Amino acid sequence: MYEPVIGLEIHAQLLTETKIFCGCSTRFGSPPNTNICPVCIGLPGALPVLNRRVVELAIRVAHALNCQVNPVSIFARKNYFYPDLPKGYQISQYERPIATGGSVEYAVAGVTRRVGITRAHLEEDAGKSLHEGFADSDRRTYLDFNRSGVPLLEIVSEPDLRSAAEAGEFFSRLREILVAIGVNDGNMEEGSLRCDANVSVRPVGTEKFGTKAEVKNLNSFRYVQKALEYEIERQTELVASGGRVAQETRLWDVAAGRTVSMRSKEEAHDYRYFPEPDLPPLEVDAAWVEVIRKSLAELPEARRQRFITQYALPEYDAGVLTQSPALADYFEATAALVDNPKAASNWVMGELTRKMNELGVDVADVPLAPAALAGLIRLVESGTISGPIAKDVFEKMYASGRAADDIVSVEGLARIDDVGALSAQIEEVMRTNDKAVRQYREGKTQTFGFLVGQVIKATAGKANPALVKDLLKKTLDQP
Ligand SMILES: [Zn+2]
């Protein structure tokens, strides 16, 4: 029996307006080579100047991942040739990164998982080679340097993950944290969050790691999982049949559904790292680090656990509601104004989310204020309106901006609890459905539900269903 050992390296683009060492825009989707300058394409004599905001965002991540923020870190040159790297080197922190030694903890089905964070270091992105999409793409590669110098934080995990599913879960938790603290937009299609995985296998019960392969460019949770499943199986078969895993870099081939060898893995010394002579050591002031720590919002996992204890919500609800900080805020504002937080959770996860999906809008664009939704929930909780009517009222509130009690009183939607009125309605329904009544009295009691439905329908959904059932049963059971 073999077990996989997996560690992830996640490249997160930091959410800044401008690049890490120059004032060029980081905007995605600009025409090729329009956001470039002598610094980011490395013309001789151009000097880099570190973007302060990049450092601030990296420190936020360090706090969120429980890392130590190093008072001094060093930028180095990582030398290699590639057409999308005109300088011939990438500026990256190497021996002394900005953050080291952290961890992420989260609960999966009630069990706490802990994944160590080795380090997080700052670096600049390279440009992009365009191999497809041009008439002469069979002969030429085009280069777009807009990405050159975009700020990245590379987060390296400890090899603490033991399955493809665990790795996918960790990547998703990490993404959630980065988005929640406002350092990354989480957009994997646009490449602002990328993941490489280091994978090896070893016999269960042994300590020593096997030879690892690196699988690159996993830009979705699904690819992380699929690529790792494939790679684990490939290595296990190889090792089990007496073969050896090569230390190499592999690519996930989406179309073929397998990993393919890209190049033999280079060693760190191949890059000839040396300190970047154009940038002084990065010194961060302890007081500033503390100011940033205090400004951090509650992290998603902490908020999830608080929702479970403070509002007595099921783990499922807490997970859904904390998927976005804005949705969680909306829920909390609603829950504060009703007696039953679970009812607020049901409405936010149910009708509100359904409506947002239907219209394709974010919670920020929802015209219905939490106070208005709370007003509707109070009418349901107090029994003033029935559940089905409440859904109609919700639609009307959403479309018109009117308050729930206004709609209910103007349109006469309040629940009918009047025994006299309901009894009259029941007699009417029994008269027009005499066949169902006869069947019921002959013992085919399944027609009862049909008759209840007819009475509620006759009152346009306003009848109190419990009362209808009670009265109908009594009337039917009378000889
Ligand atoms: Zn530039």
PDB file of C-alpha atoms in Angstrom, residues 305-470:
ATOM      1  CA  GLN A 305     -17.441  28.617  13.743  1.00  0.00           C
ATOM      2  CA  ARG A 306     -18.983  31.744  15.290  1.00  0.00           C
ATOM      3  CA  PHE A 307     -22.145  31.338  13.167  1.00  0.00           C
ATOM      4  CA  ILE A 308     -22.486  27.784  14.482  1.00  0.00           C
ATOM      5  CA  THR A 309     -22.179  28.829  18.127  1.00  0.00           C
ATOM      6  CA  GLN A 310     -23.710  32.320  18.150  1.00  0.00           C
ATOM      7  CA  TYR A 311     -26.716  31.618  15.898  1.00  0.00           C
ATOM      8  CA  ALA A 312     -27.017  27.851  16.512  1.00  0.00           C
ATOM      9  CA  LEU A 313     -26.830  27.235  12.756  1.00  0.00           C
ATOM     10  CA  PRO A 314     -26.009  23.844  11.209  1.00  0.00           C
ATOM     11  CA  GLU A 315     -22.469  23.542   9.802  1.00  0.00           C
ATOM     12  CA  TYR A 316     -23.962  23.468   6.313  1.00  0.00           C
ATOM     13  CA  ASP A 317     -25.680  26.848   6.737  1.00  0.00           C
ATOM     14  CA  ALA A 318     -22.566  28.400   8.257  1.00  0.00           C
ATOM     15  CA  GLY A 319     -20.531  27.157   5.280  1.00  0.00           C
ATOM     16  CA  VAL A 320     -22.905  28.538   2.656  1.00  0.00           C
ATOM     17  CA  LEU A 321     -23.410  31.901   4.358  1.00  0.00           C
ATOM     18  CA  THR A 322     -19.685  32.555   4.789  1.00  0.00           C
ATOM     19  CA  GLN A 323     -18.816  31.817   1.167  1.00  0.00           C
ATOM     20  CA  SER A 324     -18.649  35.544   0.629  1.00  0.00           C
ATOM     21  CA  PRO A 325     -18.081  38.181   3.306  1.00  0.00           C
ATOM     22  CA  ALA A 326     -20.889  40.286   1.790  1.00  0.00           C
ATOM     23  CA  LEU A 327     -23.408  37.446   2.032  1.00  0.00           C
ATOM     24  CA  ALA A 328     -22.335  36.766   5.617  1.00  0.00           C
ATOM     25  CA  ASP A 329     -22.779  40.470   6.423  1.00  0.00           C
ATOM     26  CA  TYR A 330     -26.246  40.412   4.862  1.00  0.00           C
ATOM     27  CA  PHE A 331     -27.219  37.410   6.951  1.00  0.00           C
ATOM     28  CA  GLU A 332     -25.942  38.958  10.184  1.00  0.00           C
ATOM     29  CA  ALA A 333     -27.785  42.225   9.536  1.00  0.00           C
ATOM     30  CA  THR A 334     -31.004  40.263   8.906  1.00  0.00           C
ATOM     31  CA  ALA A 335     -30.564  37.885  11.844  1.00  0.00           C
ATOM     32  CA  ALA A 336     -30.073  40.826  14.209  1.00  0.00           C
ATOM     33  CA  LEU A 337     -33.656  41.959  13.484  1.00  0.00           C
ATOM     34  CA  VAL A 338     -35.525  38.670  13.861  1.00  0.00           C
ATOM     35  CA  ASP A 339     -36.038  36.268  16.755  1.00  0.00           C
ATOM     36  CA  ASN A 340     -35.095  33.157  14.811  1.00  0.00           C
ATOM     37  CA  PRO A 341     -31.643  33.247  13.136  1.00  0.00           C
ATOM     38  CA  LYS A 342     -32.335  29.917  11.403  1.00  0.00           C
ATOM     39  CA  ALA A 343     -35.290  31.520   9.609  1.00  0.00           C
ATOM     40  CA  ALA A 344     -32.989  34.337   8.444  1.00  0.00           C
ATOM     41  CA  SER A 345     -30.486  31.734   7.248  1.00  0.00           C
ATOM     42  CA  ASN A 346     -33.211  29.848   5.327  1.00  0.00           C
ATOM     43  CA  TRP A 347     -34.367  33.003   3.568  1.00  0.00           C
ATOM     44  CA  VAL A 348     -30.866  34.183   2.672  1.00  0.00           C
ATOM     45  CA  MET A 349     -29.748  30.735   1.440  1.00  0.00           C
ATOM     46  CA  GLY A 350     -33.122  30.044  -0.185  1.00  0.00           C
ATOM     47  CA  GLU A 351     -35.200  32.776  -1.826  1.00  0.00           C
ATOM     48  CA  LEU A 352     -32.565  35.504  -1.771  1.00  0.00           C
ATOM     49  CA  THR A 353     -29.825  33.326  -3.297  1.00  0.00           C
ATOM     50  CA  ARG A 354     -32.283  31.893  -5.826  1.00  0.00           C
ATOM     51  CA  LYS A 355     -33.253  35.418  -6.876  1.00  0.00           C
ATOM     52  CA  MET A 356     -29.601  36.518  -7.111  1.00  0.00           C
ATOM     53  CA  ASN A 357     -28.789  33.503  -9.294  1.00  0.00           C
ATOM     54  CA  GLU A 358     -31.851  34.126 -11.455  1.00  0.00           C
ATOM     55  CA  LEU A 359     -30.807  37.732 -12.081  1.00  0.00           C
ATOM     56  CA  GLY A 360     -27.071  37.007 -12.074  1.00  0.00           C
ATOM     57  CA  VAL A 361     -26.349  39.668  -9.444  1.00  0.00           C
ATOM     58  CA  ASP A 362     -24.103  39.872  -6.391  1.00  0.00           C
ATOM     59  CA  VAL A 363     -25.382  40.526  -2.921  1.00  0.00           C
ATOM     60  CA  ALA A 364     -23.981  44.066  -3.232  1.00  0.00           C
ATOM     61  CA  ASP A 365     -26.513  44.698  -6.020  1.00  0.00           C
ATOM     62  CA  VAL A 366     -29.536  43.374  -4.131  1.00  0.00           C
ATOM     63  CA  PRO A 367     -32.037  46.253  -3.752  1.00  0.00           C
ATOM     64  CA  LEU A 368     -33.736  44.586  -0.801  1.00  0.00           C
ATOM     65  CA  ALA A 369     -32.186  45.759   2.487  1.00  0.00           C
ATOM     66  CA  PRO A 370     -31.667  43.249   5.324  1.00  0.00           C
ATOM     67  CA  ALA A 371     -34.193  45.236   7.387  1.00  0.00           C
ATOM     68  CA  ALA A 372     -36.849  44.723   4.679  1.00  0.00           C
ATOM     69  CA  LEU A 373     -36.217  40.975   4.528  1.00  0.00           C
ATOM     70  CA  ALA A 374     -36.351  40.854   8.321  1.00  0.00           C
ATOM     71  CA  GLY A 375     -39.775  42.540   8.141  1.00  0.00           C
ATOM     72  CA  LEU A 376     -41.029  39.739   5.905  1.00  0.00           C
ATOM     73  CA  ILE A 377     -39.541  37.030   8.119  1.00  0.00           C
ATOM     74  CA  ARG A 378     -41.273  38.518  11.178  1.00  0.00           C
ATOM     75  CA  LEU A 379     -44.640  38.305   9.380  1.00  0.00           C
ATOM     76  CA  VAL A 380     -44.055  34.608   8.664  1.00  0.00           C
ATOM     77  CA  GLU A 381     -42.740  33.835  12.151  1.00  0.00           C
ATOM     78  CA  SER A 382     -45.708  35.538  13.807  1.00  0.00           C
ATOM     79  CA  GLY A 383     -48.119  33.582  11.607  1.00  0.00           C
ATOM     80  CA  THR A 384     -49.487  36.708   9.894  1.00  0.00           C
ATOM     81  CA  ILE A 385     -48.826  35.226   6.451  1.00  0.00           C
ATOM     82  CA  SER A 386     -48.363  31.672   5.206  1.00  0.00           C
ATOM     83  CA  GLY A 387     -45.174  30.298   3.640  1.00  0.00           C
ATOM     84  CA  PRO A 388     -46.365  30.266   0.005  1.00  0.00           C
ATOM     85  CA  ILE A 389     -47.794  33.804   0.328  1.00  0.00           C
ATOM     86  CA  ALA A 390     -44.476  34.939   1.821  1.00  0.00           C
ATOM     87  CA  LYS A 391     -42.665  33.862  -1.357  1.00  0.00           C
ATOM     88  CA  ASP A 392     -45.060  35.973  -3.437  1.00  0.00           C
ATOM     89  CA  VAL A 393     -44.589  38.917  -1.105  1.00  0.00           C
ATOM     90  CA  PHE A 394     -40.813  38.480  -1.408  1.00  0.00           C
ATOM     91  CA  GLU A 395     -41.056  38.735  -5.213  1.00  0.00           C
ATOM     92  CA  LYS A 396     -43.181  41.885  -4.938  1.00  0.00           C
ATOM     93  CA  MET A 397     -40.814  43.451  -2.395  1.00  0.00           C
ATOM     94  CA  TYR A 398     -37.815  42.693  -4.568  1.00  0.00           C
ATOM     95  CA  ALA A 399     -39.454  44.206  -7.652  1.00  0.00           C
ATOM     96  CA  SER A 400     -41.075  47.260  -6.040  1.00  0.00           C
ATOM     97  CA  GLY A 401     -39.036  48.071  -2.942  1.00  0.00           C
ATOM     98  CA  ARG A 402     -42.260  48.184  -0.892  1.00  0.00           C
ATOM     99  CA  ALA A 403     -42.281  46.917   2.690  1.00  0.00           C
ATOM    100  CA  ALA A 404     -43.704  43.476   3.463  1.00  0.00           C
ATOM    101  CA  ASP A 405     -46.464  44.648   5.843  1.00  0.00           C
ATOM    102  CA  ASP A 406     -47.515  47.294   3.336  1.00  0.00           C
ATOM    103  CA  ILE A 407     -47.953  44.686   0.582  1.00  0.00           C
ATOM    104  CA  VAL A 408     -49.756  42.308   2.942  1.00  0.00           C
ATOM    105  CA  SER A 409     -52.248  44.897   4.200  1.00  0.00           C
ATOM    106  CA  VAL A 410     -52.906  46.620   0.861  1.00  0.00           C
ATOM    107  CA  GLU A 411     -53.385  43.339  -0.980  1.00  0.00           C
ATOM    108  CA  GLY A 412     -55.229  41.584   1.829  1.00  0.00           C
ATOM    109  CA  LEU A 413     -52.763  38.711   2.014  1.00  0.00           C
ATOM    110  CA  ALA A 414     -52.915  38.099   5.742  1.00  0.00           C
ATOM    111  CA  ARG A 415     -53.429  34.509   6.740  1.00  0.00           C
ATOM    112  CA  ILE A 416     -57.031  33.410   7.226  1.00  0.00           C
ATOM    113  CA  ASP A 417     -57.492  31.972  10.717  1.00  0.00           C
ATOM    114  CA  ASP A 418     -61.195  32.652  10.896  1.00  0.00           C
ATOM    115  CA  VAL A 419     -62.984  29.381  11.637  1.00  0.00           C
ATOM    116  CA  GLY A 420     -66.311  30.578  10.192  1.00  0.00           C
ATOM    117  CA  ALA A 421     -64.782  31.707   6.892  1.00  0.00           C
ATOM    118  CA  LEU A 422     -62.719  28.552   6.530  1.00  0.00           C
ATOM    119  CA  SER A 423     -65.673  26.279   7.392  1.00  0.00           C
ATOM    120  CA  ALA A 424     -67.748  27.926   4.667  1.00  0.00           C
ATOM    121  CA  GLN A 425     -64.904  27.403   2.211  1.00  0.00           C
ATOM    122  CA  ILE A 426     -64.576  23.749   3.274  1.00  0.00           C
ATOM    123  CA  GLU A 427     -68.284  23.106   2.732  1.00  0.00           C
ATOM    124  CA  GLU A 428     -68.040  24.645  -0.709  1.00  0.00           C
ATOM    125  CA  VAL A 429     -65.042  22.488  -1.654  1.00  0.00           C
ATOM    126  CA  MET A 430     -66.757  19.350  -0.298  1.00  0.00           C
ATOM    127  CA  ARG A 431     -69.848  20.092  -2.368  1.00  0.00           C
ATOM    128  CA  THR A 432     -67.939  20.543  -5.630  1.00  0.00           C
ATOM    129  CA  ASN A 433     -65.685  17.508  -4.955  1.00  0.00           C
ATOM    130  CA  ASP A 434     -68.265  15.040  -3.745  1.00  0.00           C
ATOM    131  CA  LYS A 435     -66.472  12.128  -5.385  1.00  0.00           C
ATOM    132  CA  ALA A 436     -63.278  12.732  -3.373  1.00  0.00           C
ATOM    133  CA  VAL A 437     -65.365  13.151  -0.229  1.00  0.00           C
ATOM    134  CA  ARG A 438     -67.144   9.852  -0.869  1.00  0.00           C
ATOM    135  CA  GLN A 439     -63.838   8.074  -1.509  1.00  0.00           C
ATOM    136  CA  TYR A 440     -62.434   9.444   1.734  1.00  0.00           C
ATOM    137  CA  ARG A 441     -65.442   8.256   3.678  1.00  0.00           C
ATOM    138  CA  GLU A 442     -65.117   4.833   2.038  1.00  0.00           C
ATOM    139  CA  GLY A 443     -61.613   4.588   3.457  1.00  0.00           C
ATOM    140  CA  LYS A 444     -59.461   6.001   0.632  1.00  0.00           C
ATOM    141  CA  THR A 445     -57.996   8.582   2.964  1.00  0.00           C
ATOM    142  CA  GLN A 446     -55.338   9.675   0.456  1.00  0.00           C
ATOM    143  CA  THR A 447     -57.908  12.056  -1.047  1.00  0.00           C
ATOM    144  CA  PHE A 448     -57.577  14.127   2.141  1.00  0.00           C
ATOM    145  CA  GLY A 449     -54.475  15.921   0.886  1.00  0.00           C
ATOM    146  CA  PHE A 450     -56.219  16.756  -2.364  1.00  0.00           C
ATOM    147  CA  LEU A 451     -59.159  18.310  -0.503  1.00  0.00           C
ATOM    148  CA  VAL A 452     -56.833  20.355   1.752  1.00  0.00           C
ATOM    149  CA  GLY A 453     -55.101  21.644  -1.367  1.00  0.00           C
ATOM    150  CA  GLN A 454     -58.445  22.636  -2.898  1.00  0.00           C
ATOM    151  CA  VAL A 455     -59.424  24.660   0.175  1.00  0.00           C
ATOM    152  CA  ILE A 456     -56.074  26.468   0.291  1.00  0.00           C
ATOM    153  CA  LYS A 457     -56.285  27.122  -3.429  1.00  0.00           C
ATOM    154  CA  ALA A 458     -59.784  28.549  -3.002  1.00  0.00           C
ATOM    155  CA  THR A 459     -58.385  31.071  -0.505  1.00  0.00           C
ATOM    156  CA  ALA A 460     -55.517  31.997  -2.866  1.00  0.00           C
ATOM    157  CA  GLY A 461     -53.027  30.402  -0.489  1.00  0.00           C
ATOM    158  CA  LYS A 462     -54.061  32.495   2.501  1.00  0.00           C
ATOM    159  CA  ALA A 463     -55.725  29.795   4.597  1.00  0.00           C
ATOM    160  CA  ASN A 464     -53.869  28.593   7.687  1.00  0.00           C
ATOM    161  CA  PRO A 465     -53.006  25.035   6.539  1.00  0.00           C
ATOM    162  CA  ALA A 466     -52.981  23.524  10.034  1.00  0.00           C
ATOM    163  CA  LEU A 467     -56.398  24.952  10.767  1.00  0.00           C
ATOM    164  CA  VAL A 468     -57.759  23.775   7.395  1.00  0.00           C
ATOM    165  CA  LYS A 469     -56.589  20.227   8.063  1.00  0.00           C
ATOM    166  CA  ASP A 470     -58.108  20.260  11.505  1.00  0.00           C
TER     167      ASP A 470
END
